[in-house]
Coordinates of C-alpha atoms in Angstrom, one line a residue:
M1461 CA 15.6 -5.4 -5.3
L1462 CA 13.2 -8.0 -3.9
L1463 CA 10.5 -9.5 -6.1
K1464 CA 7.4 -11.4 -5.0
E1465 CA 4.2 -12.5 -6.6
Y1466 CA 1.0 -12.3 -4.5
R1467 CA -2.2 -14.2 -5.5
I1468 CA -5.4 -13.1 -3.7
C1469 CA -8.6 -15.0 -4.6
M1470 CA -12.1 -13.4 -4.1
P1471 CA -15.6 -14.8 -4.3
L1472 CA -16.4 -12.4 -7.1
T1473 CA -16.1 -12.1 -10.9
V1474 CA -13.5 -9.9 -12.5
E1475 CA -16.2 -7.5 -13.7
E1476 CA -17.7 -7.3 -10.2
Y1477 CA -14.4 -6.7 -8.6
R1478 CA -13.8 -3.7 -10.9
I1479 CA -16.5 -1.8 -9.1
G1480 CA -15.6 -3.2 -5.6
Q1481 CA -12.0 -2.2 -5.9
L1482 CA -12.8 1.5 -6.7
Y1483 CA -15.4 1.6 -3.9
M1484 CA -13.0 0.0 -1.4
I1485 CA -10.0 2.2 -2.1
S1486 CA -12.1 5.4 -1.8
K1487 CA -13.8 4.4 1.4
H1488 CA -10.6 3.0 3.0
S1489 CA -8.6 6.2 2.2
H1490 CA -11.3 8.4 3.7
E1491 CA -11.4 6.2 6.9
Q1492 CA -7.6 6.4 7.3
S1493 CA -7.4 10.2 6.8
D1494 CA -7.3 12.9 9.5
R1495 CA -6.8 16.6 9.8
G1496 CA -3.4 17.4 8.3
E1497 CA -2.7 13.8 7.4
G1498 CA -4.1 11.2 5.1
V1499 CA -4.5 10.8 1.3
E1500 CA -4.7 13.9 -0.9
V1501 CA -5.9 13.2 -4.5
V1502 CA -3.7 15.4 -6.7
Q1503 CA -4.9 14.1 -10.1
N1504 CA -7.6 11.6 -11.3
E1505 CA -8.5 11.7 -15.0
P1506 CA -8.8 9.5 -18.1
F1507 CA -5.6 8.4 -19.7
E1508 CA -4.8 6.6 -22.9
D1509 CA -1.8 4.3 -23.5
P1510 CA -0.6 3.3 -26.9
E1511 CA -0.3 -0.3 -25.8
H1512 CA -3.0 -0.8 -23.1
G1513 CA -5.6 1.5 -24.5
Q1514 CA -8.1 3.7 -22.5
G1515 CA -7.5 3.8 -18.7
Q1516 CA -7.5 6.1 -15.7
F1517 CA -4.5 7.8 -14.2
T1518 CA -4.5 8.7 -10.5
E1519 CA -1.9 10.5 -8.4
K1520 CA -2.1 10.8 -4.7
R1521 CA 0.0 12.2 -1.9
V1522 CA -0.1 10.3 1.4
Y1523 CA 0.9 12.5 4.4
L1524 CA 2.3 10.5 7.3
N1525 CA 4.2 12.6 9.7
S1526 CA 2.9 11.6 13.1
K1527 CA 2.5 8.0 12.1
L1528 CA 6.2 7.5 11.5
P1529 CA 8.1 5.2 13.9
S1530 CA 10.1 7.1 16.5
W1531 CA 13.5 6.6 14.9
A1532 CA 12.4 8.1 11.7
R1533 CA 10.8 11.2 13.2
A1534 CA 14.2 12.4 14.2
V1535 CA 15.6 12.5 10.7
V1536 CA 12.8 13.2 8.3
P1537 CA 11.2 16.6 7.6
K1538 CA 7.7 17.5 8.6
I1539 CA 6.6 17.7 4.9
F1540 CA 7.3 13.9 4.5
Y1541 CA 4.9 12.2 2.1
V1542 CA 4.6 9.2 -0.2
T1543 CA 3.5 9.7 -3.8
E1544 CA 1.2 7.0 -5.3
K1545 CA 0.8 6.9 -9.1
A1546 CA -1.6 4.4 -10.6
W1547 CA -2.5 3.6 -14.2
N1548 CA -5.7 1.5 -14.3
Y1549 CA -6.3 -0.3 -17.6
Y1550 CA -8.5 -2.9 -16.0
P1551 CA -8.0 -5.8 -15.9
Y1552 CA -4.4 -4.7 -15.9
T1553 CA -3.0 -2.0 -13.6
I1554 CA 0.3 -0.5 -12.6
T1555 CA 1.0 1.2 -9.3
E1556 CA 4.2 3.0 -8.2
Y1557 CA 5.1 4.4 -4.8
T1558 CA 8.0 6.8 -4.2
C1559 CA 9.1 8.7 -1.1
S1560 CA 9.7 12.5 -0.9
F1561 CA 12.6 11.8 1.6
L1562 CA 14.2 8.6 0.3
P1563 CA 15.0 8.9 -3.4
K1564 CA 16.4 5.4 -3.5
F1565 CA 13.2 3.8 -2.2
S1566 CA 10.4 2.6 -4.5
I1567 CA 7.6 0.1 -4.8
H1568 CA 6.3 -1.1 -8.2
I1569 CA 3.2 -3.2 -8.4
E1570 CA 1.9 -4.8 -11.6
T1571 CA -1.5 -6.4 -11.3
K1572 CA -3.6 -8.7 -13.5
Y1573 CA -7.1 -10.1 -12.8
E1574 CA -8.5 -13.4 -14.1
D1575 CA -11.6 -15.5 -13.4
N1576 CA -9.8 -18.5 -11.8
K1577 CA -8.5 -19.6 -8.4
G1578 CA -4.9 -18.5 -8.9
I1579 CA -3.6 -21.3 -11.1
N1580 CA -2.0 -19.3 -13.9
D1581 CA 1.8 -19.5 -13.5
N1582 CA 2.6 -17.6 -16.6
I1583 CA 0.3 -14.5 -16.3
F1584 CA 3.2 -12.0 -16.3
D1585 CA 4.9 -11.6 -19.7
N1586 CA 7.6 -9.0 -19.1
E1587 CA 11.3 -8.6 -18.5
L1588 CA 10.8 -9.8 -14.9
K1589 CA 9.0 -13.1 -15.7
D1590 CA 12.2 -15.2 -15.6
Q1591 CA 13.6 -13.7 -12.4
E1592 CA 13.5 -15.8 -9.3
R1593 CA 10.5 -14.8 -7.1
E1594 CA 8.4 -16.3 -4.3
V1595 CA 4.7 -16.9 -5.0
C1596 CA 2.6 -16.0 -2.0
F1597 CA -1.1 -17.0 -1.7
V1598 CA -3.2 -14.7 0.5
D1599 CA -6.3 -16.2 2.0
I1600 CA -8.8 -13.3 2.8
A1601 CA -10.7 -15.5 5.3
Y1602 CA -8.2 -17.5 7.2
D1603 CA -4.8 -15.6 7.1
E1604 CA -4.1 -13.7 10.4
I1605 CA -4.7 -10.0 10.3
P1606 CA -3.1 -7.4 12.7
E1607 CA -5.3 -7.2 15.8
R1608 CA -5.9 -3.5 15.6
Y1609 CA -7.6 -3.9 12.1
Y1610 CA -9.9 -6.7 13.1
K1611 CA -13.6 -6.1 13.0
D1612 CA -16.4 -8.6 13.6
S1613 CA -18.3 -7.3 10.6
E1614 CA -15.3 -8.0 8.3
D1615 CA -14.5 -11.5 9.5
L1616 CA -15.2 -13.5 6.4
R1617 CA -15.3 -16.8 8.3
Y1618 CA -18.7 -15.6 9.6
F1619 CA -19.8 -13.0 7.0
K1620 CA -22.6 -13.8 4.5
S1621 CA -23.7 -11.3 1.9
E1622 CA -27.5 -10.5 2.0
K1623 CA -27.6 -9.4 -1.7
T1624 CA -25.4 -12.1 -3.3
S1625 CA -25.9 -14.9 -0.7
R1626 CA -22.1 -15.5 -0.9
G1627 CA -20.3 -16.6 2.2
I1628 CA -19.7 -17.9 4.8
L1629 CA -16.2 -18.8 3.6
Q1630 CA -15.4 -22.3 4.9
E1631 CA -11.9 -23.8 5.2
G1632 CA -10.7 -24.6 1.6
W1633 CA -13.3 -22.3 0.1
R1634 CA -11.1 -21.6 -3.0
D1635 CA -11.6 -25.1 -4.3
T1636 CA -15.4 -25.0 -4.1
Q1637 CA -16.4 -21.3 -4.5
D1638 CA -18.3 -20.2 -7.6
P1639 CA -17.8 -17.5 -8.9
I1640 CA -14.1 -17.0 -8.0
M1641 CA -11.4 -14.6 -9.4
C1642 CA -7.8 -13.9 -8.5
S1643 CA -5.7 -10.8 -8.2
Y1644 CA -2.2 -11.5 -9.4
K1645 CA 0.3 -8.9 -8.1
L1646 CA 3.9 -8.8 -9.1
V1647 CA 5.6 -6.6 -6.5
T1648 CA 9.1 -5.1 -6.7
V1649 CA 10.6 -3.4 -3.7
K1650 CA 13.8 -1.4 -4.0
F1651 CA 15.7 0.3 -1.1
E1652 CA 19.2 0.9 -2.4
V1653 CA 21.0 1.9 0.8
W1654 CA 24.0 -0.2 1.7
G1655 CA 23.7 -2.1 5.0
L1656 CA 19.9 -1.7 5.2
Q1657 CA 18.7 -3.0 1.8
T1658 CA 17.9 -6.6 2.5
R1659 CA 16.2 -6.0 5.9
V1660 CA 14.1 -3.1 4.7
E1661 CA 13.0 -4.8 1.5
Q1662 CA 11.9 -7.9 3.3
F1663 CA 10.2 -5.9 6.0
V1664 CA 8.2 -3.8 3.4
H1665 CA 7.0 -7.0 1.7
K1666 CA 5.6 -8.2 5.0
V1667 CA 3.8 -4.9 5.3
I1668 CA 2.5 -5.1 1.7
R1669 CA 1.0 -8.6 2.4
D1670 CA -0.8 -7.3 5.4
V1671 CA -2.2 -4.3 3.5
L1672 CA -3.4 -6.5 0.6
L1673 CA -5.1 -8.8 3.0
L1674 CA -6.9 -6.0 4.8
G1675 CA -8.0 -4.3 1.6
H1676 CA -9.4 -7.4 -0.1
R1677 CA -11.2 -8.5 3.1
Q1678 CA -12.9 -5.1 3.2
A1679 CA -13.8 -5.3 -0.6
F1680 CA -15.9 -8.4 0.0
A1681 CA -17.2 -7.5 3.5
W1682 CA -18.6 -4.3 1.9
V1683 CA -20.0 -6.1 -1.1
D1684 CA -23.6 -5.2 -0.2
E1685 CA -22.8 -1.5 -0.3
W1686 CA -21.4 -1.5 -3.9
I1687 CA -22.7 -4.6 -5.7
D1688 CA -25.7 -2.7 -7.3
M1689 CA -23.5 0.3 -8.4
T1690 CA -22.7 1.0 -12.1
M1691 CA -19.3 2.3 -13.2
D1692 CA -20.7 5.8 -13.5
E1693 CA -22.2 5.6 -10.0
V1694 CA -18.9 4.4 -8.4
R1695 CA -17.0 7.1 -10.2
E1696 CA -19.4 9.7 -8.8
F1697 CA -18.9 8.1 -5.3
E1698 CA -15.2 8.2 -5.9
R1699 CA -15.2 12.0 -6.7
D1700 CA -17.5 12.8 -3.7
I1701 CA -15.3 10.8 -1.3
Q1702 CA -12.1 12.4 -2.7
E1703 CA -13.5 15.9 -2.2
A1704 CA -14.5 15.0 1.4
T1705 CA -11.1 13.4 2.1
N1706 CA -9.2 16.4 0.8
Q1707 CA -11.3 18.7 3.1
K1708 CA -10.8 16.3 6.0
I1709 CA -7.0 16.5 5.8
G1710 CA -7.0 20.2 5.0
I1711 CA -6.4 22.2 1.9
F1712 CA -2.7 22.6 2.7
P1713 CA -0.3 19.9 3.8
P1714 CA 1.0 19.8 7.4
S1715 CA 2.7 23.0 8.6
I1716 CA 6.5 23.2 8.1
S1717 CA 8.8 23.9 11.0
I1718 CA 11.7 26.1 10.1
N1719 CA 14.9 25.0 11.9
K1720 CA 18.0 27.2 12.2
T1721 CA 20.3 24.3 11.5
P1722 CA 21.5 24.7 7.9
L1723 CA 20.9 21.9 5.4
S1724 CA 23.8 19.7 4.4
S1725 CA 25.5 20.2 1.0
C1726 CA 23.6 17.3 -0.5
A1727 CA 20.2 18.9 0.1
L1728 CA 18.3 19.7 -3.1
T1729 CA 16.0 22.6 -3.5
G1730 CA 12.5 21.7 -4.6
P1731 CA 10.3 23.7 -7.0
A1732 CA 9.1 27.2 -6.0
S1733 CA 5.6 25.9 -5.5
A1734 CA 6.6 23.4 -2.8
P1735 CA 8.8 23.4 0.3
S1736 CA 12.3 22.1 -0.3
T1737 CA 12.9 18.6 1.0
P1738 CA 16.4 17.4 2.0
M1739 CA 17.4 14.6 -0.3
C1740 CA 20.7 12.7 -0.3
T1741 CA 22.2 9.9 -2.2
D1742 CA 23.6 8.3 1.0
A1743 CA 21.8 7.3 4.1
P1744 CA 22.0 9.7 7.1
E1745 CA 24.7 8.8 9.5
S1746 CA 22.1 8.1 12.2
L1747 CA 20.7 5.3 10.0
S1748 CA 24.1 3.6 9.3
V1749 CA 24.7 0.1 10.7
P1750 CA 27.8 -0.1 12.9
K1751 CA 30.6 -2.0 11.1
D1752 CA 31.0 -4.5 14.0
R1753 CA 27.3 -5.3 14.0
P1754 CA 26.4 -8.6 12.2
R1755 CA 24.0 -8.4 9.4
K1756 CA 20.8 -10.4 9.7
K1757 CA 19.7 -12.4 6.7
S1758 CA 15.9 -12.2 7.1
A1759 CA 13.3 -9.6 8.0
P1760 CA 12.6 -9.2 11.7
E1761 CA 9.2 -8.6 13.2
T1762 CA 10.4 -5.2 14.1
L1763 CA 12.8 -2.9 12.3
T1764 CA 15.3 -1.8 15.0
L1765 CA 17.8 0.9 14.0
P1766 CA 20.4 2.9 16.0
E1767 CA 19.0 5.9 17.8
P1768 CA 20.0 9.2 16.2
V1769 CA 22.4 11.5 18.0
S1770 CA 20.3 14.3 19.4
S1771 CA 23.1 16.9 19.3
S1772 CA 23.6 16.6 15.5
V1773 CA 20.1 15.8 14.2
P1774 CA 17.3 18.2 14.7
Q1775 CA 14.0 16.6 16.0
G1776 CA 11.3 16.5 13.4
S1777 CA 7.7 15.3 13.4
D1778 CA 5.9 13.1 12.4
L1779 CA 2.9 4.1 2.2
S1780 CA -4.0 -0.6 -2.2
T1781 CA -4.6 -1.1 -5.1
L1782 CA -4.9 0.4 -1.8
P1783 CA -2.7 3.2 -0.3
I1784 CA 0.0 1.0 1.1
S1785 CA 1.6 3.9 2.9
N1786 CA -1.5 4.7 4.9
H1787 CA -0.5 2.3 7.6
L1788 CA 2.5 3.8 9.4
Q1789 CA 2.1 3.8 13.2
S1790 CA 4.1 5.3 16.0
S1791 CA 6.3 2.9 17.8
T1792 CA 8.0 2.6 21.1
P1793 CA 10.9 0.3 22.3
S1794 CA 8.2 -2.2 23.4
S1795 CA 6.0 -2.1 20.2
A1796 CA 6.6 -3.2 16.6
S1797 CA 7.0 -0.7 13.8
S1798 CA 7.2 -0.9 10.0
F1799 CA 7.7 1.4 7.0
A1800 CA 4.1 1.3 6.0
E1801 CA 2.2 -0.7 8.6
V1802 CA 3.1 -2.3 11.9
D1803 CA 1.8 -5.2 14.0
E1804 CA 1.1 -4.0 17.5
Q1805 CA 2.4 -6.3 20.2

């Protein structure tokens, strides 16, 4: 398990960001979806918690097949998806990601919002508060973003809102900006597979940081689109976009390829309403690290794993406050890949 705390400041109030967050997540998910792949909203309804009170529960499935890196396409089934479950008790939210193919992989994100510039060192009061963790500040204006996601209209070093007159964000803007709020995110990544755990957990955190940076940049860059919305209006926008997104990716998930090769004894049969997905407690042999290969202590820019043996493994096809798992990309030996998002070379 690898634990990090991210702090992302915004030139907004906490109440304003409540609208902007919902707008950004819906629009971003729709942009990233395509026929047969993307974000399917399974459930989105009010939810009441005894401790946190009234909130909203959302469950999504993120279909990713063709966006998997090349080494993963050889060992995962075509019905591969990531499940995102979110409990929104604003200004406190919980988000969890699990993978249909990797039962020992999970991401847990606990988020709190405050009207300050990220100076609260004791905001999380839970069983993880005393564990060692790295605090990472994310600057939405001056941190480097992957080149393929860069847009002139979303460059906050030059953007100024017409409706709020906020921006341009100058160097050191967090010390002078008013209003200002901060998203505090306590992120736990687990990948309990021997030989791969440290490298994968560190790599996924790198991906999460990039996704948080992109999503928060867009939330402010789109501020003139949502700043006049009420909560009822943004919920209506959310429902309309969800319906359009589900139609965009198709009513049914990607087609399933039936292979004559029998499943291993560790495969589990899913419910009758869904195709069965091979699930094992141990990593596939093709993902095992050779015993004589030294183990690296830090996350590389690319996650390089042994190529699977073609004769024994059938070829398959192709994770924001923002759907983290939306950002898988195909990779080649000359390009970088990640579990949820990659930096193109």
